[in-house]
Short mmCIF file of C-alpha atoms in Angstrom, two decimals:
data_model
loop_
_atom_site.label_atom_id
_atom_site.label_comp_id
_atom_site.label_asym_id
_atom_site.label_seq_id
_atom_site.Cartn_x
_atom_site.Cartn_y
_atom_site.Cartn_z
CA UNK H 97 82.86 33.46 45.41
CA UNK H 98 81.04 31.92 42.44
CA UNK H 99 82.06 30.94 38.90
CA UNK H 100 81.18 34.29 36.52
CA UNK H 101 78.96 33.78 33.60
CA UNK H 102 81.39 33.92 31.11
CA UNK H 103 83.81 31.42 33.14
CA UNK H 104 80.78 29.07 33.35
CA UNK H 105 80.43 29.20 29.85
CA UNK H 106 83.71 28.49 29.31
CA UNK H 107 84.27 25.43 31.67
CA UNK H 108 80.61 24.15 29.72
CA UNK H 109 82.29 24.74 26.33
CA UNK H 110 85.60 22.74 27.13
CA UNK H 111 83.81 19.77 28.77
CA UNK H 112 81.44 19.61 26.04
CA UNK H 113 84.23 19.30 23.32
CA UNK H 114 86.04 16.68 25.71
CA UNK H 115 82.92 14.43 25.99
CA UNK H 116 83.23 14.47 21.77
CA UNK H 117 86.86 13.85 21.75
CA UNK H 118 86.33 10.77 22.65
CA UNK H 119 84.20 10.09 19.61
CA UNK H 120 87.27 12.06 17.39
CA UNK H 121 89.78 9.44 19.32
CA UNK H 122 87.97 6.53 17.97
CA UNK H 123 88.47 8.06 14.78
CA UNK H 124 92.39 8.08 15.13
CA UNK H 125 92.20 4.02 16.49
CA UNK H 126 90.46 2.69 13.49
CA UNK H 127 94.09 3.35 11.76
CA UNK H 128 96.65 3.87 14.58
CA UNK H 129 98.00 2.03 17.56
CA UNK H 130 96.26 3.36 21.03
CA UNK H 131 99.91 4.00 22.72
CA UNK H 132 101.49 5.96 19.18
CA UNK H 133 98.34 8.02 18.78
CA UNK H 134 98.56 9.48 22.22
CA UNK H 135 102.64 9.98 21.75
CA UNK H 136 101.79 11.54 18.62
CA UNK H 137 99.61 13.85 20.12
CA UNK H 138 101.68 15.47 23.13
CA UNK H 139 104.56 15.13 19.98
CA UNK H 140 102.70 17.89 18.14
CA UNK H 141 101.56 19.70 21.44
CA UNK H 142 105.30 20.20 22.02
CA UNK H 143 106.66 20.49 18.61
CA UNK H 144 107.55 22.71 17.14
CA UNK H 145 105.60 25.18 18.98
CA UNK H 146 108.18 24.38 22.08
CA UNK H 147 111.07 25.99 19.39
CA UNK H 148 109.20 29.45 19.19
CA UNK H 149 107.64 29.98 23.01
CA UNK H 150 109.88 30.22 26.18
CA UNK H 151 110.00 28.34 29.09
CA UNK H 152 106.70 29.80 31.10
CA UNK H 153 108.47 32.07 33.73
CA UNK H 154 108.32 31.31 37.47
CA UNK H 155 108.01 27.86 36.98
CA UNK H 156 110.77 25.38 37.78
CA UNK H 157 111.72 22.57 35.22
CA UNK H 158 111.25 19.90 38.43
CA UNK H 159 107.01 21.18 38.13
CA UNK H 160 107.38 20.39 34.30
CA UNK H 161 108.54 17.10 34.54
CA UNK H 162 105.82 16.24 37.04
CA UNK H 163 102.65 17.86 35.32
CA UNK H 164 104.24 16.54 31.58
CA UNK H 165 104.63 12.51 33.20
CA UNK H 166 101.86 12.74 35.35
CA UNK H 167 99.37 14.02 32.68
CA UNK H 168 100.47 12.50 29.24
CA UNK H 169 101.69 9.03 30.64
CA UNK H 170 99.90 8.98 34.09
CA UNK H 171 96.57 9.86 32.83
CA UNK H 172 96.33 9.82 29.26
CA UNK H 173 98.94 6.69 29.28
CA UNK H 174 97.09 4.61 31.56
CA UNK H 175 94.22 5.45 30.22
CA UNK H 176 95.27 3.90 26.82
CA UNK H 177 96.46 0.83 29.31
CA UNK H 178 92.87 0.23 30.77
CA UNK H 179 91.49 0.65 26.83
CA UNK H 180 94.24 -2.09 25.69
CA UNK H 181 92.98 -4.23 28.74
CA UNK H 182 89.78 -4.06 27.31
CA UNK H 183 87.91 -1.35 28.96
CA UNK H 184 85.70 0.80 26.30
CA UNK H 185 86.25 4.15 25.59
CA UNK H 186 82.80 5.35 26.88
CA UNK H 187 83.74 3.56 30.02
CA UNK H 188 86.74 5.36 30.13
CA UNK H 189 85.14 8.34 29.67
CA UNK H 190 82.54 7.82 32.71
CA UNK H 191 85.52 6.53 35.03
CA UNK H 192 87.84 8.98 34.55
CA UNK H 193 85.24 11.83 35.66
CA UNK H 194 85.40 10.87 39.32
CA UNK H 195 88.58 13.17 39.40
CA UNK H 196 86.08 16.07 40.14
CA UNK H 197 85.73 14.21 43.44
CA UNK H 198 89.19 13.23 43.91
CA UNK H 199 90.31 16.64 43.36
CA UNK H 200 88.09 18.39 45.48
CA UNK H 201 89.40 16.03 48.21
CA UNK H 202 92.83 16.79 47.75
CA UNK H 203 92.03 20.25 47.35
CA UNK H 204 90.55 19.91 50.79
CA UNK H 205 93.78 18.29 52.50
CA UNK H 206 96.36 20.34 50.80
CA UNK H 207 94.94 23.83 50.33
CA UNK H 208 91.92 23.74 53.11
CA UNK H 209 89.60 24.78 50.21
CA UNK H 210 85.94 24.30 51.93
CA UNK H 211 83.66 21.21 51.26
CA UNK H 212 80.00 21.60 52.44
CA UNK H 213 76.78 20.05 52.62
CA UNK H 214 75.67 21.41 50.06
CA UNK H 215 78.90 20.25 48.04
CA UNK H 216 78.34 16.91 49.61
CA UNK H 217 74.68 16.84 48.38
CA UNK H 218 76.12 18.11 44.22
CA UNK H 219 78.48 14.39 44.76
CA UNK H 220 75.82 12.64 45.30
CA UNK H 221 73.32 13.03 42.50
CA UNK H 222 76.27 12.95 40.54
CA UNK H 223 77.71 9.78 41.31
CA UNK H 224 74.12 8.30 41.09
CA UNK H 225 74.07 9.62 37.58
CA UNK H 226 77.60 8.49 36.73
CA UNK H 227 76.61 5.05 37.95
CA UNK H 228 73.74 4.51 36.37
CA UNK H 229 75.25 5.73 33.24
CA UNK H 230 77.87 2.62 33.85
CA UNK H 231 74.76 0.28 34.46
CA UNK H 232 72.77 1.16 31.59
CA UNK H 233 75.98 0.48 29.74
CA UNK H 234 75.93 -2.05 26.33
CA UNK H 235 79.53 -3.07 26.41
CA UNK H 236 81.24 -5.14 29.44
CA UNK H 237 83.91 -3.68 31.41
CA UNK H 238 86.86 -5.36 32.85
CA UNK H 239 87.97 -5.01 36.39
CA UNK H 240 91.59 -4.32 35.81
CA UNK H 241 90.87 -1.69 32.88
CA UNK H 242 88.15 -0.02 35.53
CA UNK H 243 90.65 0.39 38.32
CA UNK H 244 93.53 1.47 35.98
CA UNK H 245 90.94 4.17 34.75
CA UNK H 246 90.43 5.10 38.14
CA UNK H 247 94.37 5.79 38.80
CA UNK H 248 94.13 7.84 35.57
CA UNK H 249 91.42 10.12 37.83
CA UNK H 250 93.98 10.58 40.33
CA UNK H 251 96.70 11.33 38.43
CA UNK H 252 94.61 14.04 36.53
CA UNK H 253 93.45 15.37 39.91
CA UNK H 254 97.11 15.41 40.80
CA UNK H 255 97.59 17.54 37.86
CA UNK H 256 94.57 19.69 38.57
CA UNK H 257 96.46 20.75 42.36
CA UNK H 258 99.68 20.94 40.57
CA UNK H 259 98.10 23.94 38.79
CA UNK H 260 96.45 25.26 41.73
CA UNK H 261 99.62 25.50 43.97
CA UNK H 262 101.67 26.75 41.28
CA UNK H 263 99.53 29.00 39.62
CA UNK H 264 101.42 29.09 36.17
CA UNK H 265 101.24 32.69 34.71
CA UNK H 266 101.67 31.64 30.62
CA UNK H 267 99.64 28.56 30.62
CA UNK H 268 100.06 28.18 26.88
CA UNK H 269 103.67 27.99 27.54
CA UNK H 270 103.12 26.28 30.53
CA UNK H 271 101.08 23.22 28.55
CA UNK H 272 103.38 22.75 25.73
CA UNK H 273 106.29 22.83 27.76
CA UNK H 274 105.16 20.04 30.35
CA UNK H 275 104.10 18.31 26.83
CA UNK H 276 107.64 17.81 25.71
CA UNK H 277 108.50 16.07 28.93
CA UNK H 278 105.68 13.32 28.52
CA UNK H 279 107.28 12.13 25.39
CA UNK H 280 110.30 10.22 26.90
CA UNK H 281 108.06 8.08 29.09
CA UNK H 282 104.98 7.71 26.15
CA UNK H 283 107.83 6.55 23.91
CA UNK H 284 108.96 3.91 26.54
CA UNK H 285 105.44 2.82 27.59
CA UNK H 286 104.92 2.18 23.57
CA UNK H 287 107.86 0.21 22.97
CA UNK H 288 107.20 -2.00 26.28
CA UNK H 289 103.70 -2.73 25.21
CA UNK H 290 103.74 -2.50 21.31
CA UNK H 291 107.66 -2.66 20.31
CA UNK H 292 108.44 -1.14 17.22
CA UNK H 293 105.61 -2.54 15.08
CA UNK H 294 103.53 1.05 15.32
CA UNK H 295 105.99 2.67 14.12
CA UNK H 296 107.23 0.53 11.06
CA UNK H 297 103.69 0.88 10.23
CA UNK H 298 103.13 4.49 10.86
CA UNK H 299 103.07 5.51 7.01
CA UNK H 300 100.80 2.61 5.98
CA UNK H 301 98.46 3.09 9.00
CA UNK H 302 98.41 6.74 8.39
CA UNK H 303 95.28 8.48 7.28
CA UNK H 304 93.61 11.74 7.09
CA UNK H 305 90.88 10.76 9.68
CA UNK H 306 94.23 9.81 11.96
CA UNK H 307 95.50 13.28 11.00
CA UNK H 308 92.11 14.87 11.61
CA UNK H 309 91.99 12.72 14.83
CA UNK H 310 95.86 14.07 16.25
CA UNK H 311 95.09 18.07 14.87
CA UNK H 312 91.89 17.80 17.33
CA UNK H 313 93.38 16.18 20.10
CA UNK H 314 96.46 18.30 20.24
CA UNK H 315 95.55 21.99 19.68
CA UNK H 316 91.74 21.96 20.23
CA UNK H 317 91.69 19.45 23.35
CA UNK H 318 94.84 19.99 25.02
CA UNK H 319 96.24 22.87 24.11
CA UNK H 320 92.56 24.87 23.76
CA UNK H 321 90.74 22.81 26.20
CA UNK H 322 93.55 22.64 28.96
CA UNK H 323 94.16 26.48 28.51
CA UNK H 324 90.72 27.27 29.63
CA UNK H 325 90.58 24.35 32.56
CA UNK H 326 93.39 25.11 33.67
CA UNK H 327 93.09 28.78 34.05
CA UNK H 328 90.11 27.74 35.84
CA UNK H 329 91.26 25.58 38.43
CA UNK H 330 93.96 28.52 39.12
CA UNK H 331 91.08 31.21 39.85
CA UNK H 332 88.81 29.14 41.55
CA UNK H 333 88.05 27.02 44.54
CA UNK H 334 88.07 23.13 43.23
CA UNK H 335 84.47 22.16 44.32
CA UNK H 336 83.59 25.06 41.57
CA UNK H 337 85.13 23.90 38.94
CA UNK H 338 85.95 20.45 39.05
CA UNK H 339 82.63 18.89 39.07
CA UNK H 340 82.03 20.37 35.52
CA UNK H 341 83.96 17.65 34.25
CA UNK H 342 81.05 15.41 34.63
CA UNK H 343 80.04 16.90 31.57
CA UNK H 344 82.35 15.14 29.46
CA UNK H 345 80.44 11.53 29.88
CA UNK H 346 77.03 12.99 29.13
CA UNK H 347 78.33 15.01 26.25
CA UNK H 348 79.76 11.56 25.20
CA UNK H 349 76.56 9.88 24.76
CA UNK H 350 74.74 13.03 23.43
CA UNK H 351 77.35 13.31 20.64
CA UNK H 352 77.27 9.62 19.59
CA UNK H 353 73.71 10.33 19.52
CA UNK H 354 73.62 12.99 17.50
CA UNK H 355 76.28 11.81 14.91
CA UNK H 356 76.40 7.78 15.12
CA UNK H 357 72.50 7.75 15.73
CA UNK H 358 72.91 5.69 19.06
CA UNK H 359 69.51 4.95 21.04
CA UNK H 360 68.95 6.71 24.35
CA UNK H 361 66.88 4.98 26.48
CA UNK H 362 64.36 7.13 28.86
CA UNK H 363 66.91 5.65 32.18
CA UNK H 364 69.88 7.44 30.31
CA UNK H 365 67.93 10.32 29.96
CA UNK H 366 67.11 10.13 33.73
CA UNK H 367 70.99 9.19 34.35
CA UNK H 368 71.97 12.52 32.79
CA UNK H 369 69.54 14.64 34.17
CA UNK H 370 70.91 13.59 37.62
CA UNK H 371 74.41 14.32 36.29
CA UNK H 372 73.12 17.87 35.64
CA UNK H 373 71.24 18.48 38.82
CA UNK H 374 74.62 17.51 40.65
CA UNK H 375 76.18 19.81 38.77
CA UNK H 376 74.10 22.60 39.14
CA UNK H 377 74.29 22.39 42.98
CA UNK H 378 77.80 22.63 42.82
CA UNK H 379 77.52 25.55 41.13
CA UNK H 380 74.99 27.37 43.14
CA UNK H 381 76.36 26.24 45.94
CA UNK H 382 76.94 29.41 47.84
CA UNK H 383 73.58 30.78 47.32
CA UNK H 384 71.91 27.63 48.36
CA UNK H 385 74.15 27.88 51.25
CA UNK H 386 73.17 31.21 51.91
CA UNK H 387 69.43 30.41 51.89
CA UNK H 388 69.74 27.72 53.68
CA UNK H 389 72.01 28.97 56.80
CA UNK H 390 68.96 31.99 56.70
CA UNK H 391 66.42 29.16 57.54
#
């Protein structure tokens, strides 16, 4: 089994516009508090679009609840965390990638889905790249922002077998219904960390590249983005999909290159193009399998 062309395409598309997000989130912090932007994101992902589509069918509120907390507080949460500990956002963006490995490996425990050499050999050019991406790095990283990033990976790889085991039929519905349960525990994790200061500030703060920054986020990243993935991750084995998400780093730095007119040295080049070859052996994988078990 192997990821169709127009699937491929797809997964490309969606990583691509994640590795920009990041850029368009930047564009919502230069006016709004880290914590209230991403409650006013799932907010909008849930309202009022939960008012007009039904609960998805087949799937129990108790699966809800866990993909909503898990995804908007778990991973997006704690990724704000690791960013308020000091951690930049194109650090965050390189960390949180190593969920393709994380969910391959629980995809391996829990579902028995197949991990190969060749798989094996698609890790590790990747991981090379990933890591030289983090040493070629301008800005410091802290240690507790880099491991909090790294229990946002798990939680999205969490998320990514949630999806896989229960195979939601409406994911639409599906997303914007696990949305609305994220908001309870955003809302507390903002007042715990910020109090009500965001929010008695909200209308001054407020701007259009802040409303710009929440439109994107909501119904082009998560609702748009998350449609496709997700879908994904239901049709397909993990080691397929999953490590197309390493992507979203090197889209990053391409897109701050391409707009902000950042310098890219000939070792990020290099640090991408191993990125890519990773990724392209996890894609062929089952032909290079078959060639090689022909040998």
């Amino acid at each position: 089994m192997k990821l169709s062309k127009l699937d491929l395409l797809a997964g490309v598309l969606v990583t691509v516009i994640w590795g920009a997000n990041f850029s368009v989130i930047g564009l919502g912090l230069q006016s709004l508090d880290p914590f209230l932007l991403t409650l006013l994101r799932f907010t909008f992902c849930a309202i009022p679009l939960v008012f007009f589509i039904r609960r998805p069918p087949g799937v129990t509120y108790c699966t809800l609840v866990t993909y909503g907390v898990v995804f908007g507080a778990g991973l997006w949460g704690v990724v704000n965390i690791a960013m308020y500990n000091g951690l930049s956002a194109g650090m965050s963006s390189v960390f949180l990638q190593f969920s393709a490995f994380f969910t391959i490996v629980l995809s391996r425990l829990f579902l028995n889905e197949p991990i190969n050499r060749v798989h094996l050999a698609g890790m590790g050019f990747s991981v090379a790249g990933l890591l030289l991406i983090l040493y070629l790095a301008d800005k410091p990283s802290t240690t507790i922002g880099i491991l909090l990033v790294m229990l946002a990976a798990a939680a999205w790889s969490v998320c990514n077998l949630v999806v896989k085991v229960k195979k939601p039929g409406d994911m639409i519905a599906f997303i914007v219904w696990s949305s609305l349960f994220s908001l309870p525990v955003l809302l507390l994790m903002t007042l715990w960390f910020e109090g009500l200061r965001p929010f008695e500030n909200l209308l001054d703060d407020f701007t259009w590249g802040a409303g710009f920054s929440i439109f994107f986020q909501c119904y082009i990243t998560t609702i748009g983005g998350y449609l496709v993935w997700n879908n994904l991750m239901k049709k397909y084995p993990a080691s397929m999909v999953a490590p197309l998400s390493l992507i979203v780093p090197v889209s990053g730095i391409l897109t701050s290159w391409l707009f902000f007119d950042e310098r890219l040295s000939l070792w990020q080049f290099l640090a991408i193009g191993l990125v890519f070859v990773g990724i392209a052996i996890f894609v062929n994988s089952t032909k290079i399998s078959s060639r090689l078990s022909r040998r």
